[in-house]
Tab-separated table of C-alpha atoms in Angstrom:
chain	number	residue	atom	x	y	z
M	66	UNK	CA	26.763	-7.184	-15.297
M	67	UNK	CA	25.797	-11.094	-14.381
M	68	UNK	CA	22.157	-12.451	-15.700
M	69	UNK	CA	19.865	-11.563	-13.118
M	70	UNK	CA	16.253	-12.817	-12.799
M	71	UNK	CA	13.729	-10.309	-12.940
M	72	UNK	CA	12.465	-10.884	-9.314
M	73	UNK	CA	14.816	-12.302	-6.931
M	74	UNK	CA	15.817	-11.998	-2.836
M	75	UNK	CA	18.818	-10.945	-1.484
M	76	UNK	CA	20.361	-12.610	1.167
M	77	UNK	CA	20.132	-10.051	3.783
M	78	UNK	CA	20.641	-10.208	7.408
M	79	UNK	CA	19.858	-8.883	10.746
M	80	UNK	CA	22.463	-8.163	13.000
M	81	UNK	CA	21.569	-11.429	14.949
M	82	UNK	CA	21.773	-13.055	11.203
M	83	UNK	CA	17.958	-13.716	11.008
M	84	UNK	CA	17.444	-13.347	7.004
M	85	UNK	CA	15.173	-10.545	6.511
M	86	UNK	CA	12.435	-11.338	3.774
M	87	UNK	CA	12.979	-8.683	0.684
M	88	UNK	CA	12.376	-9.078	-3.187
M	89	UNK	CA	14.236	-7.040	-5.732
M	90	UNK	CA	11.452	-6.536	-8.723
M	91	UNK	CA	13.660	-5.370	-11.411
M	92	UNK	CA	11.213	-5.420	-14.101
M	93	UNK	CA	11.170	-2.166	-16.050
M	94	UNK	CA	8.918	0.804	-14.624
M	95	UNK	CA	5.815	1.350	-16.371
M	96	UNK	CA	3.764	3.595	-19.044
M	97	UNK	CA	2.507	6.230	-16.633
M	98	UNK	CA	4.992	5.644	-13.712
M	99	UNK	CA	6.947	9.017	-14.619
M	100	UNK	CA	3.607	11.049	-14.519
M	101	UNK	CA	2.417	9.931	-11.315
M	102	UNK	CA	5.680	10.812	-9.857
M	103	UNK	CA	5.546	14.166	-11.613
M	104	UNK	CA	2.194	14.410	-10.309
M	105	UNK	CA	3.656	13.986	-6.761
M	106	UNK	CA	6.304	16.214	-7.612
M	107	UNK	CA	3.827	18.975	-8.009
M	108	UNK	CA	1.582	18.204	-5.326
M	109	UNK	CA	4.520	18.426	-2.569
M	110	UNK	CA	5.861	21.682	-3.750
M	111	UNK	CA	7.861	22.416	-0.395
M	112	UNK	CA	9.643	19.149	-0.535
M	113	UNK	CA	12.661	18.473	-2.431
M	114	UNK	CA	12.534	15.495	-4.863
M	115	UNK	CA	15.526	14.118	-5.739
M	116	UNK	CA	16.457	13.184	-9.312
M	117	UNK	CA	15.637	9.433	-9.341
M	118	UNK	CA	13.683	7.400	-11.660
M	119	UNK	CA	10.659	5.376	-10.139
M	120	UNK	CA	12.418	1.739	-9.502
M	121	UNK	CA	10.864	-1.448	-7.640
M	122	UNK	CA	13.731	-2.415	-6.792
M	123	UNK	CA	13.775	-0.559	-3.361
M	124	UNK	CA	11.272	1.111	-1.141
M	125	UNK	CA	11.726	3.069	1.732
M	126	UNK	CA	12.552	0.517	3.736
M	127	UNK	CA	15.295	-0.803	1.596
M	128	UNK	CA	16.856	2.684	1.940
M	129	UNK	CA	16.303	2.816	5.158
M	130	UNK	CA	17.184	-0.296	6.410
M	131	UNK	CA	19.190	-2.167	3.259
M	132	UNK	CA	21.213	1.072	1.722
M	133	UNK	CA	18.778	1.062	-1.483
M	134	UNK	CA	19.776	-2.771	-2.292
M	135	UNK	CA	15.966	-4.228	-2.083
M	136	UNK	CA	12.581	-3.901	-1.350
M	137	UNK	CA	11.540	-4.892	2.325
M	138	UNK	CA	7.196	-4.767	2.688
M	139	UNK	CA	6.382	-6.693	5.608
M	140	UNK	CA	6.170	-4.587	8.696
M	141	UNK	CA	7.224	-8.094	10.981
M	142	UNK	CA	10.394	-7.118	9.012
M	143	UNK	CA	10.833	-4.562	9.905
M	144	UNK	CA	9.972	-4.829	13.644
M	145	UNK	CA	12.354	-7.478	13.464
M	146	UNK	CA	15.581	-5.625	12.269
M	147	UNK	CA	13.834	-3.334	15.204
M	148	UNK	CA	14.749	-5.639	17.434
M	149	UNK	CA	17.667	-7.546	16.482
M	150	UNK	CA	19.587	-4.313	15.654
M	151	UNK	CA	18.692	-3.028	19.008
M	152	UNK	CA	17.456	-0.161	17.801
M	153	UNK	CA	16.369	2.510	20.781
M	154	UNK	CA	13.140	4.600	20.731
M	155	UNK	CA	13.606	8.424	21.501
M	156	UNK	CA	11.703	11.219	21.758
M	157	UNK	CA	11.132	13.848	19.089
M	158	UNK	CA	13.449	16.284	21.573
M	159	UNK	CA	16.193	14.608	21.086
M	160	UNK	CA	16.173	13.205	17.500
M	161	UNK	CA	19.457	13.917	15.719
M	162	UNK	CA	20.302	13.936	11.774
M	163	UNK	CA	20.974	9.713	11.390
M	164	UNK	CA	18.453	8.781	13.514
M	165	UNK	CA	15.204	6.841	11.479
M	166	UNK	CA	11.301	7.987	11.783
M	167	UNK	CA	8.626	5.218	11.335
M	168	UNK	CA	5.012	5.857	9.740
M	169	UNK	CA	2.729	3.328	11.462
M	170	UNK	CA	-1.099	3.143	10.751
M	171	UNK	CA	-2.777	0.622	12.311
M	172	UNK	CA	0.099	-1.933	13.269
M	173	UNK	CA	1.186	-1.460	9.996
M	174	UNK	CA	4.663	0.153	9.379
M	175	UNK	CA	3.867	2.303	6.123
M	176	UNK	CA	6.822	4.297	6.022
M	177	UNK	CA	10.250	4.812	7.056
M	178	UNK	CA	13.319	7.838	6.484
M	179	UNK	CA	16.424	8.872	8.164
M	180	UNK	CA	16.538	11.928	9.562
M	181	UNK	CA	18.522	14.379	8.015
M	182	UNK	CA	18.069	17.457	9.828
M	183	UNK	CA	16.489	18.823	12.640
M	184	UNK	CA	14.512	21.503	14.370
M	185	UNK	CA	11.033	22.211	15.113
M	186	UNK	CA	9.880	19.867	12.325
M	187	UNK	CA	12.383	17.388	11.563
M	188	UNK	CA	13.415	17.035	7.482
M	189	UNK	CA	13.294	13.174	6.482
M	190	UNK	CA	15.270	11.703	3.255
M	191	UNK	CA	13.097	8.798	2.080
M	192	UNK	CA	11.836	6.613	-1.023
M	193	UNK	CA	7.705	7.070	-1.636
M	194	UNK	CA	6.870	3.715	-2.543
M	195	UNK	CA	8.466	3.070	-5.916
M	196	UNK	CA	8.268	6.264	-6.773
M	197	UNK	CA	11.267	8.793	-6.377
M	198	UNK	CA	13.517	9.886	-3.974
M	199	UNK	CA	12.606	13.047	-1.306
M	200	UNK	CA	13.790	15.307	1.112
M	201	UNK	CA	10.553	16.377	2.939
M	202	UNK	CA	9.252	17.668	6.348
M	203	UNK	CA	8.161	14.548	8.263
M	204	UNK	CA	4.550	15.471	8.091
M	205	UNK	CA	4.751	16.567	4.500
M	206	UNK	CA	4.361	13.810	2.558
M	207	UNK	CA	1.223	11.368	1.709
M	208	UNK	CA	1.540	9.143	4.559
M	209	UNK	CA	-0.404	9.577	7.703
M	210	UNK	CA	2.388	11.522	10.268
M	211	UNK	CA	-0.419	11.243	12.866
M	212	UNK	CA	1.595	8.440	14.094
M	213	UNK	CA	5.170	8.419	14.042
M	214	UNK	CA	7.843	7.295	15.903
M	215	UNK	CA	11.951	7.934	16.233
M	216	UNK	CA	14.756	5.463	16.678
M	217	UNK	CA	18.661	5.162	17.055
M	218	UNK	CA	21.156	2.792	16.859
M	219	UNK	CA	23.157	3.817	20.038
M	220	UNK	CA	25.991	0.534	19.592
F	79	UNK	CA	-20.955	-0.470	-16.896
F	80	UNK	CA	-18.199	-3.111	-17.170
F	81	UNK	CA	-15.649	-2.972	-14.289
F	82	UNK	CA	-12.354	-1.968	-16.624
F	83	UNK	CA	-15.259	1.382	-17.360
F	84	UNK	CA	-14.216	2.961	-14.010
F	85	UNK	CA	-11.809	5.291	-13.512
F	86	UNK	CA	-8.846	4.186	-11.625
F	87	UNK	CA	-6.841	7.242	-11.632
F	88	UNK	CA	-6.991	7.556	-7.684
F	89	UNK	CA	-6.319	4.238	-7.479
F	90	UNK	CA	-2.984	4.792	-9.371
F	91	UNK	CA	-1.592	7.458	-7.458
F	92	UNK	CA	-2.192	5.222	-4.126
F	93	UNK	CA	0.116	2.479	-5.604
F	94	UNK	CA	2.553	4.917	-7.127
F	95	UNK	CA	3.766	5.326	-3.324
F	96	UNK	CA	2.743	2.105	-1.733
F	97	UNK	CA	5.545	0.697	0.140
F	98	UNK	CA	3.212	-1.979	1.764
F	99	UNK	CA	0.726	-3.705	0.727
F	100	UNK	CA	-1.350	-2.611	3.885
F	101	UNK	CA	-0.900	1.080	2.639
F	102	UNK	CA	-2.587	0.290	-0.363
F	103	UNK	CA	-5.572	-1.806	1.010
F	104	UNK	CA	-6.306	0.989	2.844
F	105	UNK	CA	-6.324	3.392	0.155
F	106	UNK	CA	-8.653	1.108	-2.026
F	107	UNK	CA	-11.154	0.553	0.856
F	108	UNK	CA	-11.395	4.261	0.860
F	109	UNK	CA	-11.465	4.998	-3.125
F	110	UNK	CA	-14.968	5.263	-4.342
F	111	UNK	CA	-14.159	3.374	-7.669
F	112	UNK	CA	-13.968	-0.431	-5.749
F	113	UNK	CA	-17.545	0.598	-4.406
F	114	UNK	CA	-18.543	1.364	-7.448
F	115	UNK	CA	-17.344	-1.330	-9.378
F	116	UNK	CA	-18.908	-3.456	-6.420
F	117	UNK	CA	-22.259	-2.024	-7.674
F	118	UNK	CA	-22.313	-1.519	-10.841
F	119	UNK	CA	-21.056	-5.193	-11.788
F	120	UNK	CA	-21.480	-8.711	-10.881
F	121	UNK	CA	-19.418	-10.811	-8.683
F	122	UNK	CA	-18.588	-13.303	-12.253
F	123	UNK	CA	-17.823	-10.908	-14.440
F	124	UNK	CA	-15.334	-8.832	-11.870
F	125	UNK	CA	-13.398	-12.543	-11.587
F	126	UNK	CA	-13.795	-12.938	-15.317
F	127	UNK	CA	-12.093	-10.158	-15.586
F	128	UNK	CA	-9.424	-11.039	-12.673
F	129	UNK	CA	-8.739	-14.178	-14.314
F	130	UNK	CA	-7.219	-12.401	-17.612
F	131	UNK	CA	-5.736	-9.559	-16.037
F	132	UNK	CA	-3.466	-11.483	-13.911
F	133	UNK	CA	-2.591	-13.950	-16.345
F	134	UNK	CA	-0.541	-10.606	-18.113
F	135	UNK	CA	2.180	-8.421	-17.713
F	136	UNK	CA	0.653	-4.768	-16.526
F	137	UNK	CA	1.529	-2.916	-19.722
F	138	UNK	CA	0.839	0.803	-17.668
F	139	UNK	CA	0.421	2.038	-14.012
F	140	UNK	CA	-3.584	1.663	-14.772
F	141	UNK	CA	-3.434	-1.728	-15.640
F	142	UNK	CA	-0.937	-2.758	-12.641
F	143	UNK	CA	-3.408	-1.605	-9.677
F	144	UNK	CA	-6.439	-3.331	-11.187
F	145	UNK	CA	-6.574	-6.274	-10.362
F	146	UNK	CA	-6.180	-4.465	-6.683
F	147	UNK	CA	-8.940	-2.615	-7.232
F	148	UNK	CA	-10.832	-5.539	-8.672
F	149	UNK	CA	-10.145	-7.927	-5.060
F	150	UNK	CA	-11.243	-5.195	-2.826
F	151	UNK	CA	-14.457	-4.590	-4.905
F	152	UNK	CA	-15.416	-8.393	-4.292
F	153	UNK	CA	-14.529	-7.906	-0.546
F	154	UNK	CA	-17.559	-5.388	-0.786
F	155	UNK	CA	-19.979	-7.565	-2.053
F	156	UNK	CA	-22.671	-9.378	0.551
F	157	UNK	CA	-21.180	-12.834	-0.615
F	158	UNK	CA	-18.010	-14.002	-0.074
F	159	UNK	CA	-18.117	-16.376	-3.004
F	160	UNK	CA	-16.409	-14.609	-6.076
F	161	UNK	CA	-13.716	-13.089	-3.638
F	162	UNK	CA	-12.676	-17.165	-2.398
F	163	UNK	CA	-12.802	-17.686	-6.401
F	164	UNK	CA	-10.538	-14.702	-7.437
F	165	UNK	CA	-8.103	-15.833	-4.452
F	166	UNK	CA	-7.883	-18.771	-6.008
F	167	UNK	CA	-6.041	-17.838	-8.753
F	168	UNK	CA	-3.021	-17.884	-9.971
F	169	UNK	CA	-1.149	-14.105	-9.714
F	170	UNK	CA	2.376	-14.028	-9.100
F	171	UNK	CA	3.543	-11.727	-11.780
F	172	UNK	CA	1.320	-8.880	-9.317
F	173	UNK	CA	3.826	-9.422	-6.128
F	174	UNK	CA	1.220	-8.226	-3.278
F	175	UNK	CA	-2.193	-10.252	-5.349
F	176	UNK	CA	-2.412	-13.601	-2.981
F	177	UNK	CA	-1.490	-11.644	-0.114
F	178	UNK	CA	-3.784	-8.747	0.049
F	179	UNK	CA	-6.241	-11.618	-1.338
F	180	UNK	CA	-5.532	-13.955	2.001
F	181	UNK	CA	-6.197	-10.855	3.950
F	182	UNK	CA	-9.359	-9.488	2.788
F	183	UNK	CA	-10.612	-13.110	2.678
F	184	UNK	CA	-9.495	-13.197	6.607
F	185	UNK	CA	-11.230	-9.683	7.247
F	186	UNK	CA	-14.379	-10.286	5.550
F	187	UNK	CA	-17.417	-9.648	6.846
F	188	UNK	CA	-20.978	-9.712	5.129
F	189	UNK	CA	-23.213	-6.413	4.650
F	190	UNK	CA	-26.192	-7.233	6.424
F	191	UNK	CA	-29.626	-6.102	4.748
F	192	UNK	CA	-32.581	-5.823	7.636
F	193	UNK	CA	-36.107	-4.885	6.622
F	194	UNK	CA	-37.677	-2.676	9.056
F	195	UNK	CA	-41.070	-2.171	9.253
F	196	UNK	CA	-42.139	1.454	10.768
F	197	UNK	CA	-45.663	2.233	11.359
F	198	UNK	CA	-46.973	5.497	10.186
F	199	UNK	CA	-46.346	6.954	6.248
F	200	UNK	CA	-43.034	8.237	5.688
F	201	UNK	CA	-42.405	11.050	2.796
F	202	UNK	CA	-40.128	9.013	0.912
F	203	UNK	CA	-41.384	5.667	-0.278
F	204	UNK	CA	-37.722	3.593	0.569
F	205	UNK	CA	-34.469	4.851	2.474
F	206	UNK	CA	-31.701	3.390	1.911
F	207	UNK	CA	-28.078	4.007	4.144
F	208	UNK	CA	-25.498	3.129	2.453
F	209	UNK	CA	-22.327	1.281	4.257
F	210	UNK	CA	-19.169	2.682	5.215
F	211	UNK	CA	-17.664	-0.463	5.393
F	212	UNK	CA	-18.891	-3.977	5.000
F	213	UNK	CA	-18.867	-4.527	8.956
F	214	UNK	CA	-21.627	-2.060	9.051
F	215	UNK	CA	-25.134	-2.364	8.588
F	216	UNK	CA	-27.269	-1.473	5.858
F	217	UNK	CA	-30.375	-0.320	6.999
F	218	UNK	CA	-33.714	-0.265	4.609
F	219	UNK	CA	-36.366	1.244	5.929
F	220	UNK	CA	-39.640	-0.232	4.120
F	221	UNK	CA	-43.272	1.888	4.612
């Protein structure tokens, strides 16, 4: 393993090979960090929470968007690997397991998850914050699901 | 009270699944502990406090949304002086501090105070409304 900083950036592209701003905080989680997850463990009963430790080193985002390699927090960011990775809004109809669901509050893109199943409520594998891994209905979860939105990469 | 008195336990939770730093803003803004640090303590002793806290390495998930907790408490108060001080500082060891700071100095707004006089008694001597946010109003009504 090289020497690696304890906060660094990734060079990490869009498709149109814009850099997309990112930080990898790799500094050890926290006295209490394990509790709170626990504590979300138990409070989302229904959901499945994978086995992973809390990390800052990725977010939702950076799973959605950067295959768990980095944390990604600014919602321009993310609109613009929107838009350079021509990424197509659909309807909740036709969402498919691959496709991505985005949490926005206010302008602000809060969350993100790829779809992993579907159905009348569509199941969502994300990262809460730098907390764990979990497999959740897309309105079960602690972010607002009042408005959401679904998107595919159809090329 | 002193401001590291409070309970920050909500607080906590909200950052334990913050992806942005938007996410969390919001949360504090809703939390009843920034309010209440707001008014429990002064403006100089909140930054007082800022200035050491950020100077460390959080040592627990307590300690790491603090100085959070601490910025949006000054964004509450009716001057905007300690909140330009506390952005002033140096913070980079908490990765969201200068931002959120920049942001709440950008959204800030005063809490007005009016007196109003109304003629005729009233049962209770002084009624005071508190504010949602600092955009509204706070209304004292004065016998």
């Amino acid at each position: 393993m090289p020497f690696l900083s304890l906060r660094s950036e990734l060079s990490l592209h869009t498709r149109c090979e814009n850099q997309i701003q990112n930080e990898i905080d790799r500094r050890p989680s926290r006295a209490g960090d394990q509790r709170l997850c626990d504590d979300y463990r138990r409070d989302y009963p229904n959901a499945q929470h994978r086995p992973t430790a809390p990390t800052r080193q990725y977010n939702c985002h950076g799973l959605t968007f950067a295959c768990r390699r980095t944390w990604i927090w600014k919602s321009s960011e993310v609109a613009k690997i929107l838009i350079d990775d021509e990424y197509q809004r659909i309807e909740l109809r036709d969402v498919l397991p691959g496709d991505i669901v985005l949490y926005t509050q206010n302008g602000d893109i809060e969350h993100s998850g790829i779809v992993i199943k579907t159905g009348y409520v569509p199941i969502i594998l994300s990262k809460w914050g730098p907390a764990h891994e979990v497999v959740h209905r897309v309105n079960d979860c602690p972010y607002d699901a009042a408005q959401i939105s679904y998107h595919r990469i159809t090329r | 009270m002193k401001p590291a008195d409070f309970d920050l336990s909500n607080a906590s939770r909200a950052y334990a699944v913050a992806n942005t730093p938007f996410f969390l803003l919001r949360k504090l803004q809703s939390d009843p502990s920034a309010r209440a640090i707001c008014e429990a303590c002064p403006g100089h002793e909140i930054v007082e406090e800022l200035r050491s806290l950020v100077a460390a390495e959080p040592l627990d998930a307590i300690e790491a949304v603090r100085p959070y907790v601490y910025l949006v408490s000054l964004w509450f108060k009716p001057e905007i002086d300690h909140l330009q001080e506390a952005a002033k500082l140096e913070a980079s060891i908490h990765i969201w501090y200068s931002y959120l700071a920049e942001v709440l100095l950008e959204t800030y707004s005063p809490v007005q105070q009016q007196l109003m006089e109304v003629p005729g008694a009233l049962a209770a001597p002084a009624v005071s409304v508190g504010a949602d946010s600092p955009t509204m109003s706070r209304t004292i009504i004065a016998p």
